[in-house]
XYZ file of C-alpha atoms in Angstrom:
331
model
C -111.799 116.752 -128.435
C -111.526 113.102 -126.589
C -114.565 112.236 -124.587
C -116.130 109.104 -122.936
C -119.335 108.906 -124.515
C -122.107 106.165 -123.100
C -123.800 105.402 -126.336
C -126.700 103.352 -124.492
C -126.606 100.870 -121.568
C -123.730 99.252 -121.079
C -121.776 100.589 -124.094
C -119.180 102.986 -123.996
C -115.812 103.946 -124.946
C -113.329 107.112 -125.783
C -114.413 108.715 -128.602
C -113.497 111.960 -130.737
C -116.386 114.331 -130.694
C -116.541 118.199 -131.589
C -115.070 120.686 -129.443
C -117.640 122.429 -127.327
C -118.549 126.169 -127.926
C -119.743 128.437 -125.195
C -123.087 130.509 -125.456
C -123.202 133.841 -124.505
C -123.300 133.362 -120.782
C -121.359 130.253 -120.531
C -117.782 129.182 -120.258
C -115.439 126.446 -121.568
C -113.609 124.476 -118.970
C -111.060 121.824 -119.167
C -111.359 119.623 -116.586
C -108.763 118.271 -114.404
C -110.384 115.947 -112.164
C -113.737 114.357 -112.357
C -114.937 112.413 -109.862
C -116.582 108.803 -110.063
C -119.514 108.288 -108.346
C -122.414 105.515 -107.702
C -125.032 107.950 -110.385
C -122.676 107.464 -113.035
C -122.810 103.920 -112.486
C -126.594 103.981 -112.687
C -125.788 106.189 -116.155
C -123.979 103.446 -118.059
C -126.330 100.788 -116.351
C -129.275 102.459 -117.929
C -131.302 102.838 -114.458
C -131.266 106.879 -114.112
C -134.240 107.653 -115.889
C -133.969 111.190 -117.254
C -130.592 110.205 -119.149
C -130.793 110.468 -122.725
C -128.322 108.601 -124.622
C -125.634 109.002 -125.794
C -124.087 111.186 -122.780
C -120.910 112.081 -121.588
C -121.011 111.575 -118.109
C -118.664 113.840 -115.349
C -120.439 116.102 -112.990
C -118.122 116.424 -110.061
C -115.249 118.123 -111.618
C -112.950 120.904 -111.596
C -110.883 122.610 -113.990
C -109.133 125.631 -116.231
C -111.535 127.963 -117.856
C -110.527 127.752 -121.541
C -113.100 130.226 -122.896
C -116.023 132.195 -122.041
C -118.797 133.756 -123.726
C -119.937 136.866 -124.587
C -121.853 138.097 -122.300
C -119.486 136.530 -119.231
C -118.070 139.128 -117.041
C -116.814 137.808 -113.842
C -114.782 134.835 -114.814
C -111.954 135.147 -117.516
C -109.448 132.716 -119.411
C -107.113 130.652 -117.205
C -109.648 130.624 -113.638
C -109.164 127.970 -111.517
C -112.912 126.629 -111.260
C -114.780 124.078 -109.314
C -118.541 123.223 -110.890
C -122.192 123.274 -109.944
C -123.679 120.707 -112.262
C -127.053 121.407 -111.207
C -129.215 122.932 -113.968
C -132.541 124.811 -112.807
C -135.306 126.381 -115.385
C -136.043 128.866 -112.784
C -139.806 129.267 -113.732
C -141.766 126.530 -112.276
C -143.344 126.941 -108.845
C -140.094 124.902 -107.193
C -137.894 127.261 -108.415
C -139.972 130.170 -107.594
C -139.840 129.128 -103.894
C -135.871 128.247 -104.257
C -136.314 124.986 -103.986
C -134.369 124.625 -107.702
C -133.104 121.213 -106.740
C -136.753 119.704 -107.136
C -137.175 121.766 -110.314
C -139.850 120.603 -112.320
C -137.345 120.609 -115.273
C -134.564 119.802 -113.755
C -130.789 119.004 -115.331
C -127.227 118.180 -114.659
C -123.967 118.857 -116.303
C -122.967 114.862 -117.201
C -126.505 113.671 -115.793
C -128.631 114.818 -118.615
C -126.381 117.233 -120.554
C -122.605 116.723 -121.719
C -120.162 116.276 -118.683
C -117.114 116.444 -117.788
C -115.212 113.193 -118.732
C -113.816 114.883 -121.653
C -110.961 116.951 -122.936
C -113.559 120.153 -122.326
C -117.033 120.904 -121.262
C -119.279 123.640 -121.052
C -121.302 125.107 -117.877
C -123.332 128.215 -117.110
C -120.522 130.800 -115.806
C -122.977 130.917 -112.548
C -122.158 127.594 -111.710
C -118.708 128.028 -112.075
C -117.197 128.793 -108.493
C -113.316 129.985 -108.154
C -110.735 127.526 -105.696
C -107.960 129.095 -104.547
C -104.876 128.584 -106.134
C -103.568 126.029 -103.673
C -106.418 123.406 -104.252
C -105.425 120.883 -105.763
C -108.077 119.817 -108.940
C -108.606 116.838 -106.926
C -109.847 118.692 -104.171
C -112.166 120.933 -106.124
C -113.847 118.008 -107.822
C -115.022 116.869 -104.631
C -116.774 119.922 -103.823
C -119.744 118.920 -105.738
C -119.907 115.434 -103.156
C -119.221 117.718 -100.207
C -122.120 120.274 -101.429
C -124.491 117.601 -101.333
C -123.579 116.537 -98.032
C -123.883 120.485 -96.564
C -127.134 120.039 -98.297
C -128.309 117.477 -96.452
C -127.293 119.256 -93.125
C -129.500 121.737 -93.836
C -131.827 119.748 -93.312
C -131.458 117.904 -89.711
C -131.777 119.529 -87.036
C -128.729 121.114 -86.347
C -128.348 120.946 -82.487
C -125.210 120.791 -80.841
C -124.529 117.995 -78.976
C -126.538 114.934 -79.954
C -124.810 111.392 -81.255
C -124.936 110.413 -84.918
C -125.001 107.080 -86.782
C -124.096 107.222 -90.553
C -124.912 103.831 -92.395
C -121.989 103.546 -95.350
C -118.394 104.343 -94.833
C -118.145 105.270 -98.903
C -117.062 108.883 -99.856
C -121.085 110.544 -98.750
C -120.573 108.534 -95.509
C -116.910 110.091 -94.674
C -118.172 113.741 -96.052
C -120.968 113.224 -93.449
C -119.060 111.882 -90.391
C -116.570 114.426 -90.831
C -119.099 117.309 -91.025
C -120.725 115.704 -88.208
C -118.104 116.094 -85.785
C -117.518 119.834 -87.127
C -121.281 120.596 -86.371
C -120.579 119.388 -82.610
C -121.561 115.880 -82.352
C -121.537 114.417 -79.275
C -120.341 111.287 -81.156
C -120.263 109.720 -84.109
C -120.793 106.150 -84.785
C -120.282 104.496 -88.524
C -121.318 101.117 -89.791
C -120.324 99.659 -92.917
C -119.441 95.777 -93.556
C -116.120 96.775 -95.375
C -113.717 97.118 -92.275
C -111.152 98.522 -94.596
C -113.286 101.644 -94.765
C -114.089 101.252 -91.273
C -110.264 102.069 -90.016
C -110.830 105.252 -92.397
C -113.685 106.291 -90.989
C -112.472 105.844 -87.376
C -108.903 108.082 -88.754
C -111.235 110.634 -89.826
C -114.351 111.148 -87.641
C -115.781 107.909 -86.147
C -116.005 107.834 -82.728
C -117.064 104.545 -82.426
C -116.876 101.508 -85.734
C -118.465 98.636 -86.698
C -119.790 96.204 -89.240
C -123.357 96.646 -88.338
C -125.237 98.624 -85.413
C -125.445 95.915 -82.894
C -122.374 95.561 -82.309
C -122.040 99.135 -81.341
C -122.474 100.206 -77.289
C -125.522 102.289 -77.951
C -129.099 101.392 -78.988
C -130.287 104.068 -80.187
C -128.856 107.897 -81.892
C -131.008 111.396 -82.493
C -129.326 111.443 -85.642
C -129.408 108.206 -88.195
C -128.337 109.126 -91.776
C -128.135 106.305 -94.414
C -125.588 106.904 -96.985
C -125.887 103.437 -99.096
C -129.192 103.830 -100.439
C -128.978 99.765 -99.869
C -133.030 99.052 -98.184
C -131.578 96.605 -95.569
C -129.502 99.483 -94.428
C -132.345 101.430 -94.631
C -134.760 99.554 -92.661
C -132.178 98.714 -89.759
C -131.507 102.347 -89.643
C -135.227 103.481 -88.690
C -135.255 101.037 -86.098
C -132.172 103.200 -84.061
C -133.691 106.233 -84.047
C -134.062 107.922 -80.627
C -137.591 109.137 -79.585
C -137.952 112.894 -81.266
C -135.086 111.882 -83.731
C -134.366 112.265 -87.025
C -133.872 109.554 -90.276
C -132.493 111.224 -93.563
C -132.394 109.032 -96.414
C -129.687 110.174 -98.294
C -128.224 107.363 -100.288
C -130.088 106.986 -103.567
C -132.036 103.670 -103.632
C -133.393 102.408 -106.871
C -136.591 103.520 -107.915
C -138.550 101.062 -107.530
C -137.625 99.945 -104.009
C -139.685 99.859 -101.397
C -138.522 99.547 -97.550
C -140.847 98.567 -94.412
C -141.234 100.057 -91.453
C -143.529 100.650 -88.665
C -145.791 103.757 -89.106
C -146.677 103.588 -85.442
C -143.357 104.048 -83.971
C -142.578 107.118 -86.314
C -146.268 108.353 -84.904
C -145.701 107.627 -81.460
C -141.833 108.695 -80.892
C -142.163 111.243 -83.366
C -139.497 110.370 -85.713
C -138.589 113.017 -88.572
C -138.204 110.860 -91.584
C -136.209 113.723 -94.431
C -134.729 112.930 -97.772
C -132.161 115.218 -99.429
C -131.697 115.817 -102.933
C -128.260 117.044 -104.603
C -127.090 120.493 -104.133
C -129.044 123.277 -103.141
C -127.837 126.628 -102.247
C -124.288 124.557 -100.453
C -122.082 124.507 -102.940
C -120.105 128.328 -102.436
C -119.864 127.072 -98.942
C -118.597 124.027 -99.445
C -115.953 125.554 -101.676
C -115.340 127.556 -98.426
C -115.174 124.421 -96.282
C -112.863 122.356 -98.803
C -110.511 125.378 -98.408
C -110.880 125.833 -94.704
C -109.693 121.484 -94.453
C -113.154 120.784 -93.075
C -113.201 117.625 -94.547
C -109.213 115.837 -95.033
C -109.850 116.018 -99.012
C -105.832 113.812 -99.180
C -107.629 110.628 -97.546
C -110.893 110.938 -99.646
C -109.231 111.118 -102.896
C -106.940 107.627 -103.564
C -106.984 106.696 -107.103
C -106.434 109.063 -110.111
C -107.260 107.540 -113.977
C -106.276 108.514 -117.389
C -109.653 108.900 -119.636
C -108.867 106.157 -121.275
C -108.597 104.236 -118.222
C -112.037 104.947 -117.227
C -113.785 101.451 -117.723
C -111.170 100.584 -114.855
C -111.975 103.100 -113.002
C -115.513 101.934 -113.208
C -114.548 98.229 -112.425
C -112.949 99.519 -109.160
C -115.550 101.353 -107.814
C -117.860 98.162 -108.680
C -115.258 96.297 -106.588
C -115.611 98.825 -103.668
C -111.590 99.301 -104.435
C -110.330 102.774 -102.793
C -112.326 105.473 -101.840
C -112.942 108.443 -103.905
C -111.691 107.362 -107.724
C -111.134 110.123 -110.009
C -110.190 110.787 -113.917
C -108.079 113.154 -115.291
C -109.109 113.836 -118.902
C -106.045 115.725 -119.549
C -104.117 112.351 -119.358
């Protein structure tokens, strides 16, 4: 089969590799849509420590089941599925208390094991969620980032009628803003220096948008979510949290990055600071939300590339062109 192989950081190409075969409780999926995200850039640049090389990337994907393992009973060839890429050991202390996203041996398809930027990909049957026949594969591949956003909301207060400020109008910022609106936010404000992205945020979910928080009418918000991973944005966002409010570190900052904040203010204003790591018991709910139309997937997915054009997709992502970029490995 053809696959995009990252042989070492900075070096990748489409190559011919052996077709995968399913284990007893696995299936083989032919991906028809594979999202490109910031984690893929970290993998390509050698900035994601758990990743071994060579690796086939691609962890946001949907496609068709083409083979099933000998012990698989719940799926069949030709089923249309979206795939949760998270892989947990099920045995460590965190898995034992239902916190598999913090698994001591955490792995993920396309991150630490061969992924979906290929004509075929292997996945545990338990990780595959059927999607409706009416759901385009492009929407199905968007389920993975949506499931991350759903998990992020699981960690927020969940009170109706609060004011939200979201940093970043990329894929995750737009998803978080749309979920905030659906969850009963009193208002949703989005900041991003990219004015083109702000226009989309305003159309999809935001009551107010601006290049920076100083340009908005409010001075504090009960819930502030950083979807950028940029230290300057994180530091600024922490100053915008209302007393008794919550700040969520949702975007992925470099592992060595540090941010400065006022411990006294966190103490005195009872500010809750919470992280949100990947997916946890949220993928199936994200499938249902996508099927319901809770987010505007058509507005989110702007460009689809053939597998041979993976490099062009990466260049577009780095340049900030489009919104959610996807690759179709069958092309």
